[in-house]
mmCIF file of C-alpha atoms and ligand atoms in Angstrom:
data_model
loop_
_atom_site.group_PDB
_atom_site.id
_atom_site.type_symbol
_atom_site.label_atom_id
_atom_site.label_comp_id
_atom_site.label_asym_id
_atom_site.label_seq_id
_atom_site.Cartn_x
_atom_site.Cartn_y
_atom_site.Cartn_z
ATOM 1 C CA MET B 1 -13.025 4.093 19.268
ATOM 2 C CA ALA B 2 -10.059 6.443 18.833
ATOM 3 C CA LEU B 3 -6.963 4.953 17.230
ATOM 4 C CA GLN B 4 -4.037 4.177 19.513
ATOM 5 C CA PHE B 5 -0.669 4.145 17.772
ATOM 6 C CA ASP B 6 2.596 2.714 19.001
ATOM 7 C CA PRO B 7 4.287 5.762 20.638
ATOM 8 C CA GLN B 8 7.574 4.712 19.028
ATOM 9 C CA ASP B 9 5.932 5.124 15.595
ATOM 10 C CA GLU B 10 4.745 8.645 16.354
ATOM 11 C CA ILE B 11 8.322 9.628 17.167
ATOM 12 C CA ILE B 12 9.620 8.053 13.951
ATOM 13 C CA CYS B 13 6.939 9.882 11.931
ATOM 14 C CA ILE B 14 7.578 13.351 13.272
ATOM 15 C CA GLY B 15 11.194 13.071 12.295
ATOM 16 C CA SER B 16 13.698 11.255 14.389
ATOM 17 C CA HIS B 17 15.906 12.034 11.375
ATOM 18 C CA ARG B 18 16.206 15.661 12.504
ATOM 19 C CA GLU B 19 19.315 14.908 14.553
ATOM 20 C CA LEU B 20 21.078 14.291 11.240
ATOM 21 C CA ALA B 21 21.048 17.967 10.339
ATOM 22 C CA ASP B 22 23.824 20.120 11.844
ATOM 23 C CA ASP B 23 21.813 23.322 11.365
ATOM 24 C CA GLY B 24 18.693 22.112 13.185
ATOM 25 C CA SER B 25 16.574 21.670 10.026
ATOM 26 C CA VAL B 26 13.543 19.531 10.807
ATOM 27 C CA LEU B 27 13.702 17.956 7.351
ATOM 28 C CA PRO B 28 16.850 16.709 5.617
ATOM 29 C CA PRO B 29 18.294 18.577 2.626
ATOM 30 C CA ILE B 30 17.165 17.395 -0.790
ATOM 31 C CA ALA B 31 20.258 15.738 -2.262
ATOM 32 C CA GLN B 32 19.463 16.802 -5.815
ATOM 33 C CA ALA B 33 22.473 15.073 -7.364
ATOM 34 C CA SER B 34 22.729 12.144 -9.725
ATOM 35 C CA LEU B 35 26.224 11.119 -8.602
ATOM 36 C CA PHE B 36 28.486 11.373 -5.589
ATOM 37 C CA ARG B 37 32.262 11.961 -5.863
ATOM 38 C CA GLN B 38 34.483 9.661 -3.852
ATOM 39 C CA PRO B 39 37.883 10.605 -2.382
ATOM 40 C CA ASP B 40 39.767 7.862 -4.270
ATOM 41 C CA MET B 41 39.154 4.911 -6.589
ATOM 42 C CA ALA B 42 39.367 2.334 -3.793
ATOM 43 C CA THR B 43 36.483 4.091 -1.994
ATOM 44 C CA LEU B 44 34.540 4.274 -5.268
ATOM 45 C CA PHE B 45 34.972 0.518 -5.891
ATOM 46 C CA ASP B 46 33.994 -0.201 -2.293
ATOM 47 C CA GLY B 47 30.903 2.012 -2.719
ATOM 48 C CA LEU B 48 29.938 0.170 -5.909
ATOM 49 C CA ALA B 49 30.189 -3.154 -4.084
ATOM 50 C CA ARG B 50 27.857 -1.793 -1.385
ATOM 51 C CA GLU B 51 25.734 0.366 -3.662
ATOM 52 C CA HIS B 52 22.527 -0.642 -1.851
ATOM 53 C CA GLU B 53 23.674 1.428 1.122
ATOM 54 C CA VAL B 54 26.331 3.812 -0.197
ATOM 55 C CA ALA B 55 25.411 6.889 -2.271
ATOM 56 C CA VAL B 56 27.359 6.423 -5.500
ATOM 57 C CA TYR B 57 24.659 7.063 -8.094
ATOM 58 C CA SER B 58 21.044 8.109 -7.426
ATOM 59 C CA ARG B 59 19.479 5.255 -9.354
ATOM 60 C CA GLY B 60 20.696 3.127 -6.466
ATOM 61 C CA THR B 61 21.134 5.110 -3.251
ATOM 62 C CA ASN B 62 20.580 8.789 -2.491
ATOM 63 C CA PRO B 63 21.011 10.464 0.942
ATOM 64 C CA THR B 64 17.473 11.935 1.036
ATOM 65 C CA LEU B 65 15.972 8.579 0.088
ATOM 66 C CA SER B 66 18.112 6.879 2.731
ATOM 67 C CA VAL B 67 16.462 8.999 5.455
ATOM 68 C CA LEU B 68 13.000 7.975 4.215
ATOM 69 C CA GLU B 69 14.046 4.329 3.785
ATOM 70 C CA ASP B 70 15.388 4.252 7.312
ATOM 71 C CA ALA B 71 12.102 5.688 8.673
ATOM 72 C CA LEU B 72 9.942 3.229 6.695
ATOM 73 C CA ALA B 73 12.108 0.252 7.697
ATOM 74 C CA ARG B 74 11.772 1.242 11.361
ATOM 75 C CA LEU B 75 8.005 1.811 11.068
ATOM 76 C CA GLU B 76 7.548 -1.627 9.476
ATOM 77 C CA ARG B 77 10.036 -3.244 11.913
ATOM 78 C CA GLY B 78 12.076 -4.510 8.969
ATOM 79 C CA GLU B 79 15.852 -4.478 8.566
ATOM 80 C CA ALA B 80 15.952 -2.501 5.337
ATOM 81 C CA CYS B 81 13.843 -0.609 2.805
ATOM 82 C CA LYS B 82 14.169 0.575 -0.769
ATOM 83 C CA CYS B 83 11.992 3.243 -2.344
ATOM 84 C CA PHE B 84 10.779 3.369 -5.942
ATOM 85 C CA ALA B 85 9.300 5.769 -8.475
ATOM 86 C CA SER B 86 5.822 4.313 -7.832
ATOM 87 C CA GLY B 87 4.047 1.556 -5.959
ATOM 88 C CA MET B 88 3.946 -0.439 -9.188
ATOM 89 C CA GLY B 89 7.706 0.103 -9.569
ATOM 90 C CA ALA B 90 8.183 -1.480 -6.126
ATOM 91 C CA ILE B 91 5.765 -4.331 -6.889
ATOM 92 C CA ALA B 92 7.349 -5.099 -10.293
ATOM 93 C CA ALA B 93 10.907 -5.036 -8.924
ATOM 94 C CA THR B 94 9.971 -7.217 -5.937
ATOM 95 C CA LEU B 95 7.993 -9.843 -7.829
ATOM 96 C CA THR B 96 10.554 -10.176 -10.618
ATOM 97 C CA ALA B 97 13.434 -10.415 -8.124
ATOM 98 C CA PHE B 98 11.965 -13.649 -6.727
ATOM 99 C CA LEU B 99 10.383 -15.319 -9.777
ATOM 100 C CA GLU B 100 12.079 -17.275 -12.553
ATOM 101 C CA ALA B 101 10.638 -19.151 -15.537
ATOM 102 C CA GLY B 102 8.751 -22.213 -14.249
ATOM 103 C CA ASP B 103 7.844 -20.579 -10.919
ATOM 104 C CA HIS B 104 4.296 -19.910 -9.738
ATOM 105 C CA VAL B 105 2.953 -16.970 -7.734
ATOM 106 C CA LEU B 106 -0.332 -17.216 -5.860
ATOM 107 C CA PHE B 107 -2.324 -14.024 -5.257
ATOM 108 C CA ALA B 108 -4.616 -14.082 -2.213
ATOM 109 C CA GLY B 109 -7.277 -11.486 -1.425
ATOM 110 C CA THR B 110 -8.670 -8.804 -3.732
ATOM 111 C CA ILE B 111 -5.552 -7.654 -5.535
ATOM 112 C CA TYR B 112 -4.920 -4.242 -7.124
ATOM 113 C CA GLY B 113 -5.739 -4.663 -10.846
ATOM 114 C CA PRO B 114 -2.396 -3.626 -12.397
ATOM 115 C CA THR B 115 -0.558 -6.120 -10.119
ATOM 116 C CA ILE B 116 -2.592 -8.889 -11.773
ATOM 117 C CA GLU B 117 -1.965 -7.350 -15.213
ATOM 118 C CA LEU B 118 1.758 -7.474 -14.417
ATOM 119 C CA ALA B 119 1.423 -11.197 -13.580
ATOM 120 C CA GLN B 120 -0.350 -11.731 -16.917
ATOM 121 C CA ARG B 121 2.569 -10.022 -18.637
ATOM 122 C CA LEU B 122 5.064 -12.247 -16.770
ATOM 123 C CA GLU B 123 3.390 -15.300 -18.328
ATOM 124 C CA GLY B 124 5.325 -14.363 -21.465
ATOM 125 C CA TYR B 125 8.523 -14.997 -19.476
ATOM 126 C CA GLY B 126 7.395 -18.463 -18.329
ATOM 127 C CA ILE B 127 6.104 -17.421 -14.902
ATOM 128 C CA CYS B 128 2.731 -18.895 -13.873
ATOM 129 C CA TRP B 129 0.214 -17.271 -11.582
ATOM 130 C CA SER B 130 -3.195 -17.916 -10.131
ATOM 131 C CA ARG B 131 -5.477 -16.103 -7.721
ATOM 132 C CA THR B 132 -7.776 -17.211 -4.990
ATOM 133 C CA ASP B 133 -10.671 -15.190 -3.656
ATOM 134 C CA VAL B 134 -11.059 -17.445 -0.613
ATOM 135 C CA THR B 135 -9.651 -16.037 2.603
ATOM 136 C CA ASP B 136 -9.503 -19.221 4.710
ATOM 137 C CA LEU B 137 -6.353 -21.205 5.358
ATOM 138 C CA GLY B 138 -7.681 -24.449 3.822
ATOM 139 C CA GLY B 139 -8.709 -22.751 0.593
ATOM 140 C CA ILE B 140 -5.395 -20.964 0.235
ATOM 141 C CA THR B 141 -3.407 -24.129 1.066
ATOM 142 C CA ALA B 142 -5.300 -25.976 -1.664
ATOM 143 C CA ALA B 143 -4.372 -23.269 -4.165
ATOM 144 C CA LEU B 144 -0.617 -23.647 -3.546
ATOM 145 C CA ARG B 145 1.403 -25.686 -6.065
ATOM 146 C CA PRO B 146 4.733 -27.518 -5.731
ATOM 147 C CA GLU B 147 6.289 -24.767 -7.864
ATOM 148 C CA THR B 148 4.777 -21.866 -5.866
ATOM 149 C CA ARG B 149 7.638 -19.525 -4.954
ATOM 150 C CA VAL B 150 5.688 -16.444 -3.873
ATOM 151 C CA LEU B 151 2.474 -15.907 -1.928
ATOM 152 C CA TYR B 152 1.324 -12.355 -2.620
ATOM 153 C CA MET B 153 -1.364 -10.833 -0.372
ATOM 154 C CA GLU B 154 -3.409 -7.688 0.075
ATOM 155 C CA SER B 155 -4.989 -7.367 3.488
ATOM 156 C CA PRO B 156 -7.098 -5.323 3.715
ATOM 157 C CA GLY B 157 -7.741 -5.370 -0.029
ATOM 158 C CA SER B 158 -8.314 -1.952 -1.583
ATOM 159 C CA MET B 159 -11.823 -2.657 -2.928
ATOM 160 C CA LEU B 160 -13.720 -5.002 -0.565
ATOM 161 C CA PHE B 161 -11.410 -4.657 2.451
ATOM 162 C CA GLY B 162 -11.436 -8.368 3.307
ATOM 163 C CA LEU B 163 -8.792 -9.510 5.805
ATOM 164 C CA LEU B 164 -6.534 -12.534 5.389
ATOM 165 C CA PRO B 165 -5.279 -14.647 8.325
ATOM 166 C CA ILE B 166 -1.770 -13.269 7.891
ATOM 167 C CA VAL B 167 -0.062 -15.125 10.767
ATOM 168 C CA ASP B 168 -1.303 -18.532 9.583
ATOM 169 C CA LEU B 169 -0.568 -17.858 5.933
ATOM 170 C CA ALA B 170 2.945 -16.611 6.673
ATOM 171 C CA ALA B 171 3.659 -19.731 8.757
ATOM 172 C CA LEU B 172 2.265 -22.017 6.042
ATOM 173 C CA ALA B 173 4.431 -20.331 3.410
ATOM 174 C CA ARG B 174 7.544 -20.397 5.594
ATOM 175 C CA ASP B 175 7.185 -24.179 6.046
ATOM 176 C CA ARG B 176 7.297 -24.530 2.257
ATOM 177 C CA SER B 177 10.062 -21.952 1.653
ATOM 178 C CA ILE B 178 7.597 -19.698 -0.135
ATOM 179 C CA VAL B 179 8.398 -15.978 0.020
ATOM 180 C CA THR B 180 5.466 -13.918 1.332
ATOM 181 C CA MET B 181 4.728 -10.382 0.099
ATOM 182 C CA LEU B 182 1.967 -8.130 1.368
ATOM 183 C CA ASP B 183 0.729 -4.829 -0.047
ATOM 184 C CA ASN B 184 0.185 -2.759 3.120
ATOM 185 C CA SER B 185 -0.816 0.497 1.388
ATOM 186 C CA VAL B 186 -4.369 0.558 2.802
ATOM 187 C CA ALA B 187 -3.394 -0.012 6.444
ATOM 188 C CA THR B 188 -0.045 1.839 6.484
ATOM 189 C CA PRO B 189 2.697 0.687 8.901
ATOM 190 C CA LEU B 190 0.901 2.544 11.700
ATOM 191 C CA LEU B 191 -2.166 0.305 11.608
ATOM 192 C CA GLN B 192 -0.634 -3.024 10.624
ATOM 193 C CA LYS B 193 2.861 -4.488 10.849
ATOM 194 C CA PRO B 194 2.979 -7.516 8.525
ATOM 195 C CA ILE B 195 6.632 -8.327 9.322
ATOM 196 C CA GLU B 196 5.703 -8.791 12.986
ATOM 197 C CA LEU B 197 2.961 -11.123 11.737
ATOM 198 C CA GLY B 198 5.550 -13.224 9.878
ATOM 199 C CA VAL B 199 5.477 -11.737 6.357
ATOM 200 C CA ASP B 200 8.799 -11.470 4.470
ATOM 201 C CA LEU B 201 8.286 -8.374 2.339
ATOM 202 C CA VAL B 202 5.928 -5.426 2.785
ATOM 203 C CA LEU B 203 5.022 -3.219 -0.154
ATOM 204 C CA HIS B 204 3.667 0.312 -0.211
ATOM 205 C CA SER B 205 2.276 2.739 -2.670
ATOM 206 C CA CYS B 206 3.634 5.912 -1.014
ATOM 207 C CA SER B 207 1.286 7.796 -3.376
ATOM 208 C CA LYS B 208 -1.509 7.083 -0.862
ATOM 209 C CA TYR B 209 -1.393 7.723 2.913
ATOM 210 C CA ILE B 210 2.388 7.934 3.305
ATOM 211 C CA GLY B 211 2.646 10.929 0.948
ATOM 212 C CA GLY B 212 -0.846 11.857 2.036
ATOM 213 C CA HIS B 213 -1.367 15.058 0.023
ATOM 214 C CA SER B 214 -2.101 13.801 -3.529
ATOM 215 C CA ASP B 215 1.087 15.443 -4.738
ATOM 216 C CA LEU B 216 3.455 12.538 -5.351
ATOM 217 C CA VAL B 217 3.765 9.064 -6.836
ATOM 218 C CA GLY B 218 6.130 6.678 -5.082
ATOM 219 C CA GLY B 219 6.590 3.167 -3.716
ATOM 220 C CA ALA B 220 8.583 1.190 -1.168
ATOM 221 C CA VAL B 221 9.442 -2.331 -0.086
ATOM 222 C CA VAL B 222 10.612 -3.328 3.409
ATOM 223 C CA GLY B 223 12.073 -6.649 4.551
ATOM 224 C CA SER B 224 15.242 -8.386 5.673
ATOM 225 C CA ALA B 225 18.572 -6.890 4.603
ATOM 226 C CA ALA B 226 19.243 -9.932 2.373
ATOM 227 C CA HIS B 227 15.859 -9.735 0.626
ATOM 228 C CA ILE B 228 16.127 -5.979 0.089
ATOM 229 C CA GLU B 229 19.639 -6.310 -1.333
ATOM 230 C CA ARG B 230 18.340 -8.921 -3.782
ATOM 231 C CA ILE B 231 15.497 -6.605 -4.848
ATOM 232 C CA PHE B 232 17.986 -3.744 -5.099
ATOM 233 C CA ARG B 233 20.359 -5.643 -7.403
ATOM 234 C CA LYS B 234 17.821 -7.519 -9.549
ATOM 235 C CA GLY B 235 14.932 -5.073 -9.436
ATOM 236 C CA LEU B 236 15.861 -1.476 -8.640
ATOM 237 C CA LEU B 237 19.253 -1.142 -10.342
ATOM 238 C CA LEU B 238 18.245 -3.043 -13.482
ATOM 239 C CA LEU B 239 14.617 -1.964 -13.958
ATOM 240 C CA GLY B 240 15.578 1.522 -12.813
ATOM 241 C CA ALA B 241 12.336 2.793 -11.239
ATOM 242 C CA ALA B 242 14.164 5.003 -8.727
ATOM 243 C CA MET B 243 12.311 7.540 -6.569
ATOM 244 C CA ALA B 244 13.343 11.177 -7.087
ATOM 245 C CA PRO B 245 14.950 12.938 -4.076
ATOM 246 C CA PHE B 246 12.212 15.607 -3.949
ATOM 247 C CA THR B 247 9.575 12.846 -3.818
ATOM 248 C CA ALA B 248 11.406 11.280 -0.866
ATOM 249 C CA TRP B 249 11.435 14.673 0.847
ATOM 250 C CA LEU B 250 7.676 15.038 0.259
ATOM 251 C CA CYS B 251 7.136 11.560 1.730
ATOM 252 C CA LEU B 252 9.111 12.557 4.840
ATOM 253 C CA ARG B 253 6.965 15.684 5.157
ATOM 254 C CA GLY B 254 3.878 13.493 4.761
ATOM 255 C CA LEU B 255 5.065 11.025 7.396
ATOM 256 C CA MET B 256 5.241 13.831 9.971
ATOM 257 C CA THR B 257 1.444 14.104 9.996
ATOM 258 C CA LEU B 258 0.550 10.484 9.226
ATOM 259 C CA PRO B 259 -0.712 9.688 12.769
ATOM 260 C CA VAL B 260 -3.010 12.731 12.972
ATOM 261 C CA ARG B 261 -4.236 12.267 9.419
ATOM 262 C CA LEU B 262 -4.993 8.585 9.967
ATOM 263 C CA ALA B 263 -6.860 9.294 13.193
ATOM 264 C CA LYS B 264 -9.162 11.717 11.335
ATOM 265 C CA HIS B 265 -9.529 9.462 8.250
ATOM 266 C CA HIS B 266 -10.379 6.514 10.505
ATOM 267 C CA GLU B 267 -12.940 8.345 12.624
ATOM 268 C CA ASP B 268 -14.809 10.083 9.798
ATOM 269 C CA ALA B 269 -14.811 7.031 7.515
ATOM 270 C CA LEU B 270 -16.198 4.832 10.277
ATOM 271 C CA THR B 271 -18.972 7.353 11.023
ATOM 272 C CA LEU B 272 -19.926 7.545 7.338
ATOM 273 C CA ALA B 273 -19.717 3.777 6.822
ATOM 274 C CA SER B 274 -21.987 3.125 9.828
ATOM 275 C CA TRP B 275 -24.483 5.695 8.548
ATOM 276 C CA LEU B 276 -24.427 4.255 5.013
ATOM 277 C CA ALA B 277 -25.029 0.739 6.381
ATOM 278 C CA GLU B 278 -28.505 1.958 7.487
ATOM 279 C CA HIS B 279 -29.286 3.863 4.296
ATOM 280 C CA PRO B 280 -32.206 2.441 2.265
ATOM 281 C CA ARG B 281 -30.350 2.832 -1.047
ATOM 282 C CA VAL B 282 -27.328 0.870 0.192
ATOM 283 C CA ARG B 283 -27.228 -2.931 -0.033
ATOM 284 C CA ARG B 284 -23.922 -3.614 1.761
ATOM 285 C CA VAL B 285 -21.002 -1.687 3.208
ATOM 286 C CA PHE B 286 -17.476 -3.100 3.000
ATOM 287 C CA HIS B 287 -15.483 -1.835 5.977
ATOM 288 C CA PRO B 288 -13.416 -4.173 8.223
ATOM 289 C CA ALA B 289 -14.872 -2.716 11.437
ATOM 290 C CA LEU B 290 -18.458 -3.270 10.265
ATOM 291 C CA ALA B 291 -17.664 -6.839 9.167
ATOM 292 C CA ASN B 292 -16.916 -7.681 12.827
ATOM 293 C CA ASP B 293 -13.955 -9.762 11.702
ATOM 294 C CA PRO B 294 -11.874 -10.785 14.760
ATOM 295 C CA LEU B 295 -8.789 -10.517 12.532
ATOM 296 C CA LEU B 296 -9.203 -6.738 12.674
ATOM 297 C CA THR B 297 -8.220 -6.554 16.340
ATOM 298 C CA GLN B 298 -5.701 -9.398 16.047
ATOM 299 C CA GLN B 299 -3.791 -7.855 13.142
ATOM 300 C CA MET B 300 -4.616 -4.168 13.025
ATOM 301 C CA ARG B 301 -4.934 -1.139 15.294
ATOM 302 C CA GLY B 302 -7.885 0.153 13.276
ATOM 303 C CA HIS B 303 -8.785 0.969 9.695
ATOM 304 C CA SER B 304 -7.957 3.978 7.515
ATOM 305 C CA GLY B 305 -10.293 6.232 5.520
ATOM 306 C CA LEU B 306 -11.059 3.896 2.643
ATOM 307 C CA PHE B 307 -14.159 1.733 2.318
ATOM 308 C CA SER B 308 -16.755 0.798 -0.262
ATOM 309 C CA PHE B 309 -20.471 0.138 -0.509
ATOM 310 C CA GLU B 310 -22.838 -1.592 -2.876
ATOM 311 C CA VAL B 311 -25.649 0.594 -4.154
ATOM 312 C CA ASP B 312 -29.081 -1.025 -4.239
ATOM 313 C CA GLY B 313 -29.197 -0.832 -8.028
ATOM 314 C CA SER B 314 -27.177 -1.408 -11.186
ATOM 315 C CA PHE B 315 -23.746 -0.310 -12.420
ATOM 316 C CA ALA B 316 -25.515 2.615 -14.184
ATOM 317 C CA ASP B 317 -27.215 3.624 -10.907
ATOM 318 C CA ALA B 318 -23.838 3.654 -9.144
ATOM 319 C CA ILE B 319 -22.392 5.863 -11.894
ATOM 320 C CA ALA B 320 -25.354 8.246 -11.635
ATOM 321 C CA ILE B 321 -24.823 8.559 -7.869
ATOM 322 C CA ALA B 322 -21.082 9.167 -8.322
ATOM 323 C CA ASP B 323 -21.890 11.859 -10.904
ATOM 324 C CA ARG B 324 -24.307 13.620 -8.536
ATOM 325 C CA LEU B 325 -21.699 14.003 -5.774
ATOM 326 C CA ARG B 326 -20.399 17.565 -5.382
ATOM 327 C CA VAL B 327 -17.873 17.333 -2.562
ATOM 328 C CA PHE B 328 -16.464 13.866 -3.306
ATOM 329 C CA GLY B 329 -14.299 14.173 -6.417
ATOM 330 C CA ARG B 330 -14.471 11.539 -9.134
ATOM 331 C CA ALA B 331 -10.894 10.287 -9.341
ATOM 332 C CA VAL B 332 -8.594 7.294 -9.098
ATOM 333 C CA SER B 333 -6.230 6.778 -6.173
ATOM 334 C CA TRP B 334 -6.895 7.671 -2.529
ATOM 335 C CA GLY B 335 -5.292 8.655 0.763
ATOM 336 C CA GLY B 336 -5.169 12.445 0.356
ATOM 337 C CA PRO B 337 -6.967 15.290 2.166
ATOM 338 C CA GLU B 338 -9.787 15.493 -0.396
ATOM 339 C CA SER B 339 -12.643 12.983 -0.455
ATOM 340 C CA LEU B 340 -12.891 10.856 -3.591
ATOM 341 C CA VAL B 341 -15.296 8.399 -5.141
ATOM 342 C CA MET B 342 -14.482 5.625 -7.610
ATOM 343 C CA THR B 343 -16.598 2.853 -9.083
ATOM 344 C CA GLY B 344 -15.506 -0.756 -8.578
ATOM 345 C CA HIS B 345 -15.615 -1.262 -12.358
ATOM 346 C CA LYS B 346 -14.739 0.880 -15.323
ATOM 347 C CA ALA B 347 -16.992 -1.020 -17.713
ATOM 348 C CA ASN B 348 -18.783 -4.295 -18.308
ATOM 349 C CA PRO B 349 -18.687 -5.513 -14.676
ATOM 350 C CA VAL B 350 -19.560 -9.132 -15.309
ATOM 351 C CA GLU B 351 -16.585 -9.745 -17.577
ATOM 352 C CA VAL B 352 -14.049 -7.678 -15.626
ATOM 353 C CA SER B 353 -14.376 -9.393 -12.245
ATOM 354 C CA PRO B 354 -17.368 -11.337 -11.054
ATOM 355 C CA ALA B 355 -16.033 -11.061 -7.465
ATOM 356 C CA LEU B 356 -16.786 -7.332 -7.229
ATOM 357 C CA PRO B 357 -20.444 -6.234 -7.033
ATOM 358 C CA ALA B 358 -21.483 -4.356 -10.177
ATOM 359 C CA SER B 359 -22.792 -1.326 -8.291
ATOM 360 C CA LEU B 360 -19.772 -0.902 -6.007
ATOM 361 C CA LEU B 361 -18.636 2.608 -5.057
ATOM 362 C CA ARG B 362 -15.383 3.142 -3.169
ATOM 363 C CA LEU B 363 -14.934 6.223 -0.998
ATOM 364 C CA SER B 364 -11.696 7.771 0.164
ATOM 365 C CA VAL B 365 -12.792 9.922 3.081
ATOM 366 C CA GLY B 366 -10.829 13.158 3.398
ATOM 367 C CA PHE B 367 -10.999 16.160 5.684
ATOM 368 C CA GLU B 368 -14.047 18.148 4.529
ATOM 369 C CA GLY B 369 -15.906 17.091 7.679
ATOM 370 C CA VAL B 370 -18.438 14.357 8.334
ATOM 371 C CA ALA B 371 -21.546 16.584 8.171
ATOM 372 C CA THR B 372 -20.600 17.975 4.746
ATOM 373 C CA LEU B 373 -19.736 14.548 3.359
ATOM 374 C CA GLN B 374 -22.879 12.927 4.744
ATOM 375 C CA GLU B 375 -25.040 15.645 3.213
ATOM 376 C CA ASP B 376 -23.305 15.191 -0.146
ATOM 377 C CA LEU B 377 -23.838 11.412 -0.088
ATOM 378 C CA ASP B 378 -27.447 11.692 1.086
ATOM 379 C CA ARG B 379 -28.356 14.088 -1.718
ATOM 380 C CA ALA B 380 -26.547 11.973 -4.356
ATOM 381 C CA LEU B 381 -28.175 8.736 -3.156
ATOM 382 C CA GLY B 382 -31.550 10.463 -3.583
HETATM 383 N N1 PLP U 401 -1.344 -1.061 -4.341
HETATM 384 C C1 PLP U 401 -2.579 -0.580 -4.179
HETATM 385 C C2 PLP U 401 -3.489 -1.246 -3.196
HETATM 386 C C3 PLP U 401 -3.027 0.513 -4.933
HETATM 387 O O1 PLP U 401 -4.274 0.975 -4.765
HETATM 388 C C4 PLP U 401 -2.130 1.118 -5.850
HETATM 389 C C5 PLP U 401 -2.521 2.305 -6.647
HETATM 390 O O2 PLP U 401 -3.657 2.695 -6.696
HETATM 391 C C6 PLP U 401 -0.863 0.558 -5.998
HETATM 392 C C7 PLP U 401 -0.492 -0.507 -5.218
HETATM 393 C C8 PLP U 401 0.099 1.099 -7.014
HETATM 394 O O3 PLP U 401 0.717 2.243 -6.546
HETATM 395 P P1 PLP U 401 1.203 3.424 -7.499
HETATM 396 O O4 PLP U 401 -0.002 4.068 -8.081
HETATM 397 O O5 PLP U 401 1.981 4.308 -6.582
HETATM 398 O O6 PLP U 401 2.061 2.818 -8.571
#
């Protein structure tokens, strides 16, 4: 079924910011400046007090970033947004802004590896963490601790694409004053709006679908004005992972085509996933639409171009198949126009994560066309 977006989102994506430009430019100028002169010292001091919204110094606020932040906040239906040099920059600033020594963070769903590595690093600062692979409310409730301050989710996860019951989990956390964070990079704000589902803070790797052309690395967090100001002061200003103005401009250019790109990613990925599900060399396909999970229609408008499958064979067989592909490129990351393949594991699958099948291959379906991609996969699968 074709994706239906919220018409309001399509307007935001194609550039409701254009009215800002006096000369009719459809994209804002790139404010390539590190600092912004103020007319007098009183204005400068006032700007410093409100540095999260006033352009004083580009580590904090920059006019080009502000246009992007405004668009992302509106797409996610949040009050405010801050952008970062990378998705990990956003994740690190957000987690550390809410966790102190003695606190616990619970990770639910299949979480992006470096986010867990960051949590391991935070152990050195007295912050505890644990993860749960269960996706049901009871299992996640049981994993909470009295000192849990943050519930961090990925739904869909970026490897097995499992969905979490976001509404229930957000309500559970709210009752216990636990801050909820959700990495929405896979779905994008067009396909899922976690804030409307009750989540406090939504994270993005803009390096994926938001940028959309494999030419930038960036991140963002959206939430209430109070939460974003806290992340700004404790995370962005002090850790300093600011997005560059040109990157923000590229993200705005990417946003303009996000609806059409997602529609194509969604359609072609679903066709390929359904075909792979019947292939004799494929054991299982991990795609939310094929899992028939009712949460898909309750929480999302559809799925993007990313899914994975388990080869009927070993880790070595999966690597051999990935190596035989000619159109799919072997690369990390996803969300661009070119189709990519990545294994679920880099080495020694049993020790790395028993939750992921050893022979997992993840596909990011690009724009080469379904027939070409199907032929490539069929030949590689042998
Ligand atoms: N979240 C997910 C689900 C990811 O896949 C990635 C990167 O692959 C990130 C976050 C981190 O984003 P970045 O690479 O922009 O730091």
